[in-house]
CSV table of C-alpha atoms and ligand atoms in Angstrom, one decimal:
chain,number,residue,atom,x,y,z
W,1,UNK,CA,14.5,22.0,70.2
W,2,UNK,CA,15.8,20.4,73.0
W,3,UNK,CA,14.0,16.9,74.3
W,4,UNK,CA,15.2,14.9,77.3
W,5,UNK,CA,14.7,11.1,77.2
W,6,UNK,CA,12.2,10.6,80.6
W,7,UNK,CA,11.1,7.5,80.6
W,8,UNK,CA,10.1,4.1,78.2
W,9,UNK,CA,6.6,3.1,78.9
W,10,UNK,CA,5.2,-0.5,77.0
W,11,UNK,CA,4.1,1.3,74.3
W,12,UNK,CA,5.4,5.5,74.3
W,13,UNK,CA,8.6,6.9,74.7
W,14,UNK,CA,8.3,10.1,76.8
W,15,UNK,CA,10.2,13.1,76.2
W,16,UNK,CA,10.7,15.9,78.3
W,17,UNK,CA,9.9,19.4,75.9
W,18,UNK,CA,10.5,21.7,79.1
W,19,UNK,CA,9.0,22.3,82.6
W,20,UNK,CA,5.4,22.0,81.2
W,21,UNK,CA,5.6,19.6,78.2
W,22,UNK,CA,6.0,16.6,77.0
W,23,UNK,CA,6.4,14.3,73.9
W,24,UNK,CA,4.7,11.2,73.9
W,25,UNK,CA,6.0,9.3,70.9
W,26,UNK,CA,4.0,5.7,70.2
W,27,UNK,CA,6.3,2.9,69.0
W,28,UNK,CA,5.0,0.1,66.9
W,29,UNK,CA,5.1,-2.3,69.8
W,30,UNK,CA,2.7,-3.9,71.2
W,31,UNK,CA,1.8,-6.0,74.4
W,32,UNK,CA,-0.3,-8.7,75.4
W,33,UNK,CA,-0.9,-9.4,79.2
W,34,UNK,CA,1.6,-5.8,80.3
W,35,UNK,CA,4.5,-8.3,78.3
W,36,UNK,CA,6.0,-6.5,75.4
W,37,UNK,CA,6.5,-8.8,72.4
W,38,UNK,CA,9.6,-8.9,70.7
W,39,UNK,CA,7.4,-8.4,67.1
W,40,UNK,CA,6.5,-5.2,66.3
W,41,UNK,CA,3.0,-3.9,64.0
W,42,UNK,CA,3.9,-1.4,61.4
W,43,UNK,CA,2.1,2.0,61.9
W,44,UNK,CA,0.2,1.2,65.1
W,45,UNK,CA,2.1,3.8,67.1
W,46,UNK,CA,0.6,6.1,63.7
W,47,UNK,CA,-3.1,4.6,64.7
W,48,UNK,CA,-2.9,5.1,68.2
W,49,UNK,CA,-1.6,8.2,67.9
W,50,UNK,CA,-4.1,9.6,65.1
W,51,UNK,CA,-6.8,8.4,66.8
W,52,UNK,CA,-6.2,10.1,70.3
W,53,UNK,CA,-6.0,13.1,68.3
W,54,UNK,CA,-9.7,12.9,67.1
W,55,UNK,CA,-11.5,12.5,70.0
W,56,UNK,CA,-9.5,14.5,71.7
W,57,UNK,CA,-10.3,17.4,69.7
W,58,UNK,CA,-13.7,16.2,69.9
W,59,UNK,CA,-14.4,15.9,74.1
W,60,UNK,CA,-12.7,19.2,75.2
W,61,UNK,CA,-16.4,20.4,76.1
W,62,UNK,CA,-16.8,17.1,78.0
W,63,UNK,CA,-13.7,17.4,79.6
W,64,UNK,CA,-10.1,19.5,79.0
W,65,UNK,CA,-7.1,17.2,77.8
W,66,UNK,CA,-3.7,17.3,77.3
W,67,UNK,CA,-2.9,17.5,73.7
W,68,UNK,CA,-1.1,20.7,72.6
W,69,UNK,CA,-0.2,19.3,69.1
W,70,UNK,CA,0.8,16.3,66.2
W,71,UNK,CA,3.9,16.5,65.0
W,72,UNK,CA,3.8,16.0,61.1
W,73,UNK,CA,5.4,12.0,61.7
W,74,UNK,CA,2.0,11.2,62.6
W,75,UNK,CA,3.0,9.1,65.8
W,76,UNK,CA,4.1,12.2,68.4
W,77,UNK,CA,2.2,14.2,70.2
W,78,UNK,CA,3.1,17.6,72.0
W,79,UNK,CA,1.3,17.5,75.6
W,80,UNK,CA,0.6,19.1,78.5
W,81,UNK,CA,2.6,17.2,81.3
W,82,UNK,CA,0.3,16.9,83.9
W,83,UNK,CA,0.8,14.7,87.5
W,84,UNK,CA,-1.3,11.5,86.8
W,85,UNK,CA,-3.8,10.1,89.3
W,86,UNK,CA,-2.7,6.8,90.4
W,87,UNK,CA,-5.7,5.3,89.1
W,88,UNK,CA,-6.9,4.3,85.9
W,89,UNK,CA,-10.6,5.0,84.9
W,90,UNK,CA,-12.2,2.1,83.1
W,91,UNK,CA,-15.9,2.0,81.7
W,92,UNK,CA,-17.8,-1.4,81.1
W,93,UNK,CA,-20.9,-1.3,78.6
W,94,UNK,CA,-20.7,-5.1,78.1
W,95,UNK,CA,-19.3,-7.7,80.3
W,96,UNK,CA,-16.0,-9.5,79.2
W,97,UNK,CA,-12.2,-9.6,79.9
W,98,UNK,CA,-11.8,-9.6,83.7
W,99,UNK,CA,-14.9,-7.7,84.3
W,100,UNK,CA,-16.4,-11.3,82.8
W,101,UNK,CA,-14.0,-13.8,85.5
W,102,UNK,CA,-15.1,-11.5,88.5
W,103,UNK,CA,-18.3,-12.1,88.0
W,104,UNK,CA,-18.4,-15.5,87.2
W,105,UNK,CA,-16.0,-15.6,90.3
W,106,UNK,CA,-18.5,-13.4,92.6
W,107,UNK,CA,-21.5,-11.8,90.4
W,108,UNK,CA,-20.0,-8.4,91.2
W,109,UNK,CA,-17.7,-6.3,88.9
W,110,UNK,CA,-15.2,-3.6,91.2
W,111,UNK,CA,-18.2,-3.6,93.7
W,112,UNK,CA,-21.3,-3.0,91.2
W,113,UNK,CA,-23.0,-5.8,92.6
W,114,UNK,CA,-24.5,-7.2,88.4
W,115,UNK,CA,-27.9,-8.7,87.6
W,116,UNK,CA,-28.2,-12.5,88.0
W,117,UNK,CA,-27.8,-15.0,84.7
W,118,UNK,CA,-25.2,-12.6,82.3
W,119,UNK,CA,-23.4,-14.3,79.4
W,120,UNK,CA,-20.4,-13.1,78.1
W,121,UNK,CA,-20.0,-9.8,76.2
W,122,UNK,CA,-23.4,-9.2,77.2
W,123,UNK,CA,-24.5,-5.4,77.2
W,124,UNK,CA,-25.3,-4.4,81.2
W,125,UNK,CA,-27.8,-2.5,82.1
W,126,UNK,CA,-26.1,0.4,81.7
W,127,UNK,CA,-21.7,1.4,81.7
W,128,UNK,CA,-20.1,1.0,85.3
W,129,UNK,CA,-17.1,2.4,86.2
W,130,UNK,CA,-14.3,-0.1,87.1
W,131,UNK,CA,-11.4,1.6,88.2
W,132,UNK,CA,-8.0,-0.3,88.7
W,133,UNK,CA,-4.9,0.2,90.3
W,134,UNK,CA,-2.1,1.8,87.7
W,135,UNK,CA,0.7,-1.0,88.7
W,136,UNK,CA,4.2,0.3,88.8
W,137,UNK,CA,5.3,-3.4,88.0
W,138,UNK,CA,2.8,-6.1,86.9
W,139,UNK,CA,-0.5,-6.1,86.1
W,140,UNK,CA,-3.2,-3.6,87.1
W,141,UNK,CA,-5.8,-4.9,89.6
W,142,UNK,CA,-9.6,-3.8,89.6
W,143,UNK,CA,-10.3,-2.1,93.1
W,144,UNK,CA,-14.0,-1.5,94.2
W,145,UNK,CA,-15.4,2.5,93.9
W,146,UNK,CA,-14.2,2.9,97.8
W,147,UNK,CA,-9.9,1.9,97.2
W,148,UNK,CA,-10.3,4.3,94.1
W,149,UNK,CA,-11.8,7.1,96.5
W,150,UNK,CA,-9.6,6.8,98.6
W,151,UNK,CA,-6.3,6.9,96.7
W,152,UNK,CA,-7.2,9.9,94.8
W,153,UNK,CA,-9.8,11.6,97.2
W,154,UNK,CA,-13.4,11.2,97.3
W,155,UNK,CA,-13.9,15.0,95.5
W,156,UNK,CA,-12.0,13.9,92.8
W,157,UNK,CA,-12.7,9.8,92.2
W,158,UNK,CA,-17.0,11.7,91.6
W,159,UNK,CA,-15.3,13.5,89.2
W,160,UNK,CA,-13.7,10.9,87.2
W,161,UNK,CA,-16.1,8.5,87.1
W,162,UNK,CA,-18.7,11.2,85.8
W,163,UNK,CA,-16.6,12.5,83.1
W,164,UNK,CA,-15.4,8.9,82.6
W,165,UNK,CA,-18.8,7.8,81.9
W,166,UNK,CA,-19.5,10.8,79.9
W,167,UNK,CA,-16.7,10.2,77.5
W,168,UNK,CA,-17.4,6.6,77.3
W,169,UNK,CA,-21.3,7.6,75.9
W,170,UNK,CA,-19.9,10.0,73.9
W,171,UNK,CA,-17.7,7.6,72.6
W,172,UNK,CA,-19.4,4.3,72.3
W,173,UNK,CA,-22.4,6.6,70.7
W,174,UNK,CA,-20.3,7.7,67.9
W,175,UNK,CA,-18.8,4.8,67.1
W,176,UNK,CA,-21.9,2.9,67.1
W,177,UNK,CA,-23.5,4.5,64.3
W,178,UNK,CA,-20.1,3.5,62.5
W,179,UNK,CA,-20.8,-0.1,62.8
W,180,UNK,CA,-18.3,-0.5,65.8
W,181,UNK,CA,-19.6,-1.3,69.7
W,182,UNK,CA,-16.8,-0.4,72.0
W,183,UNK,CA,-17.6,-2.5,75.1
W,184,UNK,CA,-15.2,-0.6,77.5
W,185,UNK,CA,-12.2,1.8,77.8
W,186,UNK,CA,-9.4,2.8,79.8
W,187,UNK,CA,-9.3,6.6,80.5
W,188,UNK,CA,-6.4,8.4,82.8
W,189,UNK,CA,-6.7,11.9,84.1
W,190,UNK,CA,-4.1,14.0,85.5
W,191,UNK,CA,-4.3,17.7,87.2
W,192,UNK,CA,-2.1,20.5,85.7
W,193,UNK,CA,-0.2,23.1,86.9
W,194,UNK,CA,-3.0,25.0,87.6
W,195,UNK,CA,-4.9,21.8,90.0
W,196,UNK,CA,-7.5,21.7,87.1
W,197,UNK,CA,-8.7,17.9,86.0
W,198,UNK,CA,-7.2,17.2,82.5
W,199,UNK,CA,-7.9,14.0,80.4
W,200,UNK,CA,-4.6,12.7,79.4
W,201,UNK,CA,-2.7,9.3,78.0
W,202,UNK,CA,-4.1,7.9,74.8
W,203,UNK,CA,-8.1,8.3,74.1
W,204,UNK,CA,-10.1,5.5,72.3
W,205,UNK,CA,-7.7,3.6,70.7
W,206,UNK,CA,-7.7,0.3,70.2
W,207,UNK,CA,-4.9,-0.2,72.8
W,208,UNK,CA,-7.1,1.2,75.2
W,209,UNK,CA,-10.9,0.1,74.5
W,210,UNK,CA,-12.4,-3.1,73.1
W,211,UNK,CA,-13.7,-2.4,69.6
W,212,UNK,CA,-16.4,-4.9,68.1
W,213,UNK,CA,-17.7,-5.3,64.9
W,214,UNK,CA,-21.1,-4.3,65.4
W,215,UNK,CA,-22.2,-6.5,62.8
W,216,UNK,CA,-21.2,-9.5,64.6
W,217,UNK,CA,-22.2,-8.7,67.8
W,218,UNK,CA,-23.5,-12.1,69.3
W,219,UNK,CA,-23.6,-12.0,73.4
W,220,UNK,CA,-23.5,-15.6,74.7
W,221,UNK,CA,-19.5,-16.3,73.4
W,222,UNK,CA,-16.4,-14.0,73.0
W,223,UNK,CA,-16.2,-11.6,69.8
W,224,UNK,CA,-14.7,-11.3,67.1
W,225,UNK,CA,-12.1,-7.6,67.3
W,226,UNK,CA,-10.6,-4.5,65.7
W,227,UNK,CA,-8.1,-4.7,69.0
W,228,UNK,CA,-5.6,-6.7,70.7
W,229,UNK,CA,-8.1,-9.5,70.9
W,230,UNK,CA,-6.7,-11.5,68.2
W,231,UNK,CA,-3.5,-10.6,69.3
W,232,UNK,CA,-4.0,-12.4,72.6
W,233,UNK,CA,-6.3,-14.8,71.2
W,234,UNK,CA,-2.6,-16.0,69.5
W,235,UNK,CA,-0.6,-15.9,72.1
W,236,UNK,CA,-3.2,-17.8,73.8
W,237,UNK,CA,-3.1,-20.8,71.4
W,238,UNK,CA,0.5,-21.0,71.8
W,239,UNK,CA,0.0,-22.0,75.8
W,240,UNK,CA,2.5,-19.3,76.5
W,241,UNK,CA,2.2,-18.5,80.1
W,242,UNK,CA,1.8,-14.8,79.9
W,243,UNK,CA,5.4,-14.1,81.3
W,244,UNK,CA,8.2,-12.3,79.4
W,245,UNK,CA,9.6,-13.1,77.2
W,246,UNK,CA,6.6,-13.4,74.9
W,247,UNK,CA,5.9,-15.1,71.7
W,248,UNK,CA,7.2,-14.1,68.3
W,249,UNK,CA,3.9,-13.2,65.7
W,250,UNK,CA,4.0,-14.7,62.5
W,251,UNK,CA,3.5,-11.9,59.0
W,252,UNK,CA,0.0,-13.6,59.1
W,253,UNK,CA,-0.9,-12.7,62.5
W,254,UNK,CA,1.3,-9.5,62.0
W,255,UNK,CA,-0.6,-8.3,59.1
W,256,UNK,CA,-4.1,-9.2,60.1
W,257,UNK,CA,-3.3,-7.1,63.5
W,258,UNK,CA,-2.3,-4.0,61.7
W,259,UNK,CA,-5.5,-4.3,58.8
W,260,UNK,CA,-8.0,-4.4,62.1
W,261,UNK,CA,-5.8,-1.4,64.1
W,262,UNK,CA,-6.3,0.5,60.6
W,263,UNK,CA,-9.7,-0.2,59.8
W,264,UNK,CA,-10.5,1.0,63.6
W,265,UNK,CA,-9.0,4.3,62.3
W,266,UNK,CA,-10.7,4.5,59.5
W,267,UNK,CA,-14.3,3.8,60.7
W,268,UNK,CA,-14.6,5.3,63.5
W,269,UNK,CA,-12.6,8.9,61.9
W,270,UNK,CA,-14.3,8.5,58.6
W,271,UNK,CA,-10.3,9.1,57.5
W,272,UNK,CA,-8.2,7.3,55.0
W,273,UNK,CA,-4.9,5.7,57.0
W,274,UNK,CA,-2.9,7.0,54.0
W,275,UNK,CA,-4.7,10.7,54.5
W,276,UNK,CA,-3.7,10.5,58.3
W,277,UNK,CA,-0.3,10.1,57.7
W,278,UNK,CA,0.1,13.0,54.6
W,279,UNK,CA,-0.8,15.2,57.1
W,280,UNK,CA,-1.6,14.6,60.8
W,281,UNK,CA,-3.6,17.4,61.8
W,282,UNK,CA,-7.1,16.1,59.7
W,283,UNK,CA,-8.3,14.3,62.8
W,284,UNK,CA,-8.6,17.8,64.5
W,285,UNK,CA,-10.0,19.7,61.8
V,1,ATP,N1,0.3,14.3,80.1
V,1,ATP,C1,0.8,13.5,80.8
V,1,ATP,N2,1.6,14.2,81.4
V,1,ATP,C2,2.2,13.0,82.2
V,1,ATP,N3,2.6,11.8,82.2
V,1,ATP,C3,1.4,10.7,81.4
V,1,ATP,C4,0.6,12.3,80.3
V,1,ATP,N4,-0.4,11.9,79.9
V,1,ATP,C5,0.3,10.1,79.3
V,1,ATP,N5,1.2,9.9,80.4
V,1,ATP,C6,2.0,8.7,80.9
V,1,ATP,O1,2.8,8.2,80.2
V,1,ATP,C7,2.8,6.7,80.0
V,1,ATP,C8,2.6,6.6,78.6
V,1,ATP,O2,3.5,5.3,78.1
V,1,ATP,P1,2.8,4.0,78.1
V,1,ATP,O3,1.3,3.7,77.7
V,1,ATP,O4,3.7,3.0,76.7
V,1,ATP,O5,2.5,3.1,79.2
V,1,ATP,P2,2.6,1.9,79.7
V,1,ATP,O6,3.1,0.9,79.8
V,1,ATP,O7,1.0,2.2,79.7
V,1,ATP,O8,2.5,2.7,81.9
V,1,ATP,P3,3.9,2.4,82.5
V,1,ATP,O9,5.1,1.6,81.7
V,1,ATP,O10,4.1,3.6,82.9
V,1,ATP,O11,3.2,1.4,83.3
V,1,ATP,C9,1.6,5.9,80.9
V,1,ATP,O12,2.5,6.0,82.2
V,1,ATP,C10,0.5,7.6,81.4
V,1,ATP,O13,0.5,7.4,82.2
V,2,MG,MG1,-0.3,3.0,78.4
């Protein structure tokens, strides 16, 4: 089978298998504040690929997705090539990150007026859909629902909002039963050749979501996490200006990050990470 390299994302390499199919290969690269760091996290790409496969196999009744097959290396996904929407579909169940910053400044997030007096990391009365632009270069920016509807059309907007909230509800309930709070998440959708809306990219991974240990959850402060937050916090502690080049990560931070990613995988899937590496298809069953 011939594979033509078509693009490099920050984390994934994209190859064309043929006109209809892509191969997404998740590397061990890690980016924080949209800068790829010089140090890799061993096995991270396999965690992302396996977790996405796990969720794709379990959410087909909510929305079709791009997954066709996982390869034996545990980091490569054969998928349907989609025409991706120019927005990132973010759902927030808790107020943190850029949502917390926006709320403190304006009392709103993406046009949602929120109750007064929320504290950092507090659960919202209900999950909200907070779209962002998909910046070609630089940082994604939060936009209002109206701006997003202008970018993708009203009907498509209404559909992705409804589906994103439904997917978040499904995944957050699953995660909560396994001791993990799914604080927020980012999804990407596209259209297939028949014009059908399909879930693409990755789903409910520690790169696209904030996962907090439920037993340590305490509103009013930042939360310990099973995701990139640990690396973000390390980078910020250095006083790094968040522009390239990013800092090298010391061995302890690499091991700590790898451990958090693998623990998120094992808790959420109930599958040993070594069992996944031995046979990636275990996450699809
Ligand atoms: N089924 C699909 N068809 C077409 N493109 C896809 C599909 N699934 C994911 N993509 C795109 O592939 C890329 C995945 O690579 P990666 O996540 O490393 O990139 P990124 O750093 O998030 O984004 P980018 O570099 O494009 O700004 C994303 O641009 C994503 O939108
Ligand atoms: Mg991405």
